[in-house]
Amino acid sequence: LVLLISFLVLITVGTFLLSLPISVKEGVDNSVLTALFTTTSAVAVTGLSVVDVSKFYSYFGTTVIMFLIQLGGLGVMTFSSIIMLVIGKRISYEERKVLQEGLNRDSLEGIVKFVKKVVYIALGIEGIGATLLFFDFIKRYSFPKALYFSIFHSVSAFCNAGFGIWSDNLEGFKNDYYVLTIISLLIFFGGIGFAVINTYALFFRGKIREVNLSSRMAVKLSIWLIIIGSIIFFGFEYTNTLKELSFTGKVFNSIFQSVTTRTAGFNSLPMGMLRQETLLIFIILMFIGASPGSTGGGIKTTTFGVILFYALSIIRQENEITIRKKRIPLEILHKALTLLIVAILYITLITLLILLLEDYNFLNILFEVVSAFGTVGLSTGITADLSSLSKILIIFTMYLGRVGPLTI
């Protein structure tokens, strides 16, 4: 309940700030629904937008969006706890329980120390990312603009938000392999989960002997999904959106779109021109999403992994689910199956309602709904033209995707 309310409060404050005249450019017709949609998209680290952010919002407005992305990506309670620690206030047992739920931790042990690590990891990686992006952006823009763009896109990429301050998102960088690589790495680290980063850091420093099963599964599945997605995109789009690019460009953009599709929402190629079969594969990747305890959405890689190994155990006629000789408890399987069923039912319901309200084809609407649910932010270009009621349904879907359907 505290998690739900904290995000609602943040959305309310953000909507108020983005509704102010100072947040938009002169002559722009702003509305509360537009501000609410943009705020929810930022807090839910989604990236869907009903307006062109670069032309609609002022620097004040985009700065508000950046802070909403940061707060939404790491969690309101995480930042609240850090502020409490700074002013010397003790974090209560109830607050520790909320932090445990929000950060997807198995126990309360060391939760305060872990919260500090989460903030250090996030700010550290974002700082490195912004510095690396700055080296490229300074060649294109003035110093203040290059610095601002670097920080904004580093935060947006690490938090898997997908917001860009260009009308065509990152299509102007499809031949800039340096920028595509930096953004891809930021997305990967943001979507892999703080616990996984911390576990591998401890392992390489010799603090622990073995990486736990969930961390191994998160990394391996993420890498395999990126590889499979890249190969499929390369094959399907070779003579379509990739046809004007060099072979190297085709490879880099295929990898980039595979990385970003799972939960980030950046695009270096026009989504509205993708083949129908590519959209279907993207829907599956968006549905799976990122890893637990990360800034990304979806049903999560580990949920997908448990269900996958469960199916394999049925095929092999085995009585137990085992991964790397370790038995998976039934309660974990039950939770994974429940999440899968709830997610499918919810997406089916919202897609059906929007189909009744709009004239767009089924696949485009399903793509939009799954993108919102997985907090991805990719769109075939229909978001701005949806009716007010459809936008409200997408707003709630983004919110539900961020806090989690089982939490609701």
XYZ file of C-alpha atoms in Angstrom, residues 76-93 95-96 99 103 110-120:
33
model
C 10.469 6.867 -3.999
C 11.140 4.960 -0.769
C 14.807 4.470 -1.692
C 15.349 8.221 -1.956
C 13.235 8.896 1.136
C 15.426 6.481 3.103
C 18.625 8.134 1.907
C 17.302 11.555 2.998
C 16.371 10.085 6.397
C 19.868 8.627 6.780
C 21.470 11.962 5.818
C 19.494 13.883 8.462
C 20.278 11.167 11.008
C 16.802 9.669 11.404
C 16.490 5.946 12.127
C 14.652 3.805 9.569
C 11.840 1.873 11.274
C 11.020 -1.831 10.845
C 9.981 1.225 6.458
C 12.564 -1.554 6.068
C 12.224 -1.170 1.107
C 13.891 -3.614 -4.025
C 21.472 -5.525 5.500
C 18.624 -3.707 3.731
C 19.803 -0.211 4.753
C 23.346 -0.925 3.569
C 21.923 -2.284 0.298
C 19.851 0.894 -0.230
C 23.060 2.936 0.000
C 24.696 0.623 -2.533
C 21.732 1.009 -4.904
C 22.128 4.784 -4.928
C 25.936 4.572 -5.297
